[in-house]
Amino acid sequence: DTEVTQTPKHLVMGMTNKKSLKCEQHMGHRAMYWYKQKAKKPPELMFVYSYEKLSINESVPSRFSPECPNSSLLNLHLHALQPEDSALYLCASSVGTGQGEAFFGQGTRLTVV
Amino acid sequence: GEDVEQSLFLSVREGDSSVINCTYTDSSSTYLYWYKQEPGAGLQLLTYIFSNMDMKQDQRLTVLLNKKDKHLSLRIADTQTGDSAIYFCAESFSGNTPLVFGKGTRLSVIA
């Protein structure tokens, strides 16, 4: 199994809603990542978890809250988002940070209305 | 800081070879990657090369690395319309830093 699975594939939420994005991998990878990708732009790193601990937070607003319940799962909790937060949110995993192949999920396309 | 540069567009005829180029600034890069992204989809890892290699071939894909010039290229032989996508070059370093992406090259294949 060389897949990173993200759910949901699409999400539309209001600015007062609370929602969560989910990511799962069963490759035994110990590093997991959240990226944000706006249209026609490269992915931008948001968070890195290494061995289930948050190791990098790229100055992301607190309305985005990551969580790593175990080594296979990564969540991104969303609250009070703005329309400019609409983007493709990509999850990725790798054996370790900066090591080896990084596999990406298909992404969750988020629209904030 | 680290920086990865790519040309933004490339247009080729079906059946021709495509060459997508990338330059990077940090000589301590350990892994260099090529990802493909089709419209509305996530990133698909195509291939990667370790910094101690000069070349890697995988079916229609050939990656060339010139460490001295910090230049990476991806050659796609016999380009097909299904190869139309955005191709991202990315690098990662030894230690704890994750991927740094280029801005992506949009490849258009003309039938």
PDB file of C-alpha atoms in Angstrom, chain B residues 21-84:
ATOM      1  CA  ASN B  21      14.556  22.151 -16.510  1.00  0.00           C
ATOM      2  CA  CYS B  22      15.038  23.151 -12.904  1.00  0.00           C
ATOM      3  CA  THR B  23      17.762  24.984 -11.019  1.00  0.00           C
ATOM      4  CA  TYR B  24      18.244  25.025  -7.285  1.00  0.00           C
ATOM      5  CA  THR B  25      20.422  27.024  -4.978  1.00  0.00           C
ATOM      6  CA  ASP B  26      21.243  24.866  -1.983  1.00  0.00           C
ATOM      7  CA  SER B  27      24.128  22.515  -2.643  1.00  0.00           C
ATOM      8  CA  SER B  28      23.263  20.446   0.442  1.00  0.00           C
ATOM      9  CA  SER B  29      20.142  19.058  -1.228  1.00  0.00           C
ATOM     10  CA  THR B  30      20.025  15.334  -0.690  1.00  0.00           C
ATOM     11  CA  TYR B  31      17.033  14.314  -2.782  1.00  0.00           C
ATOM     12  CA  LEU B  32      15.639  15.965  -5.900  1.00  0.00           C
ATOM     13  CA  TYR B  33      12.148  15.081  -7.072  1.00  0.00           C
ATOM     14  CA  TRP B  34       9.842  15.456  -9.995  1.00  0.00           C
ATOM     15  CA  TYR B  35       6.104  15.550  -9.329  1.00  0.00           C
ATOM     16  CA  LYS B  36       3.262  15.638 -11.841  1.00  0.00           C
ATOM     17  CA  GLN B  37      -0.032  17.359 -11.116  1.00  0.00           C
ATOM     18  CA  GLU B  38      -3.013  16.984 -13.412  1.00  0.00           C
ATOM     19  CA  PRO B  39      -5.867  19.504 -13.212  1.00  0.00           C
ATOM     20  CA  GLY B  40      -7.825  19.214  -9.965  1.00  0.00           C
ATOM     21  CA  ALA B  41      -5.655  16.385  -8.658  1.00  0.00           C
ATOM     22  CA  GLY B  42      -2.956  15.936  -6.047  1.00  0.00           C
ATOM     23  CA  LEU B  43       0.746  15.500  -6.725  1.00  0.00           C
ATOM     24  CA  GLN B  44       2.019  12.274  -8.212  1.00  0.00           C
ATOM     25  CA  LEU B  45       5.650  11.404  -7.550  1.00  0.00           C
ATOM     26  CA  LEU B  46       7.203  10.586 -10.929  1.00  0.00           C
ATOM     27  CA  THR B  47      10.788   9.972  -9.994  1.00  0.00           C
ATOM     28  CA  TYR B  48      13.547  11.178  -7.741  1.00  0.00           C
ATOM     29  CA  ILE B  49      17.324  11.178  -7.743  1.00  0.00           C
ATOM     30  CA  PHE B  50      19.864  11.163  -4.964  1.00  0.00           C
ATOM     31  CA  SER B  51      22.418  13.937  -5.031  1.00  0.00           C
ATOM     32  CA  ASN B  52      25.269  11.438  -5.517  1.00  0.00           C
ATOM     33  CA  MET B  53      23.817  10.301  -8.870  1.00  0.00           C
ATOM     34  CA  ASP B  54      24.177  11.897 -12.307  1.00  0.00           C
ATOM     35  CA  MET B  55      21.380  10.182 -14.125  1.00  0.00           C
ATOM     36  CA  LYS B  56      18.368   8.012 -13.514  1.00  0.00           C
ATOM     37  CA  GLN B  57      16.190   6.371 -16.152  1.00  0.00           C
ATOM     38  CA  ASP B  58      12.731   4.955 -15.607  1.00  0.00           C
ATOM     39  CA  GLN B  59      10.880   3.886 -18.761  1.00  0.00           C
ATOM     40  CA  ARG B  60      10.124   7.098 -20.715  1.00  0.00           C
ATOM     41  CA  LEU B  61      11.598   9.325 -18.016  1.00  0.00           C
ATOM     42  CA  THR B  62      15.247  10.342 -17.753  1.00  0.00           C
ATOM     43  CA  VAL B  63      16.496  12.579 -14.964  1.00  0.00           C
ATOM     44  CA  LEU B  64      19.843  14.319 -15.332  1.00  0.00           C
ATOM     45  CA  LEU B  65      21.574  16.034 -12.440  1.00  0.00           C
ATOM     46  CA  ASN B  66      24.475  18.471 -12.788  1.00  0.00           C
ATOM     47  CA  LYS B  67      25.554  19.152  -9.233  1.00  0.00           C
ATOM     48  CA  LYS B  68      28.216  21.635 -10.225  1.00  0.00           C
ATOM     49  CA  ASP B  69      25.659  23.856 -11.944  1.00  0.00           C
ATOM     50  CA  LYS B  70      22.819  22.885  -9.561  1.00  0.00           C
ATOM     51  CA  HIS B  71      20.731  21.940 -12.574  1.00  0.00           C
ATOM     52  CA  LEU B  72      18.155  19.182 -12.788  1.00  0.00           C
ATOM     53  CA  SER B  73      16.244  18.126 -15.881  1.00  0.00           C
ATOM     54  CA  LEU B  74      13.411  15.732 -16.677  1.00  0.00           C
ATOM     55  CA  ARG B  75      13.224  14.298 -20.164  1.00  0.00           C
ATOM     56  CA  ILE B  76      10.014  12.619 -21.271  1.00  0.00           C
ATOM     57  CA  ALA B  77      10.482  10.502 -24.390  1.00  0.00           C
ATOM     58  CA  ASP B  78       7.654  10.045 -26.913  1.00  0.00           C
ATOM     59  CA  THR B  79       5.474  12.627 -25.159  1.00  0.00           C
ATOM     60  CA  GLN B  80       1.766  11.810 -25.174  1.00  0.00           C
ATOM     61  CA  THR B  81      -1.319  13.983 -24.664  1.00  0.00           C
ATOM     62  CA  GLY B  82      -1.749  12.299 -21.264  1.00  0.00           C
ATOM     63  CA  ASP B  83       1.537  13.864 -20.208  1.00  0.00           C
ATOM     64  CA  SER B  84      -0.071  17.327 -20.290  1.00  0.00           C
TER      65      SER B  84
END
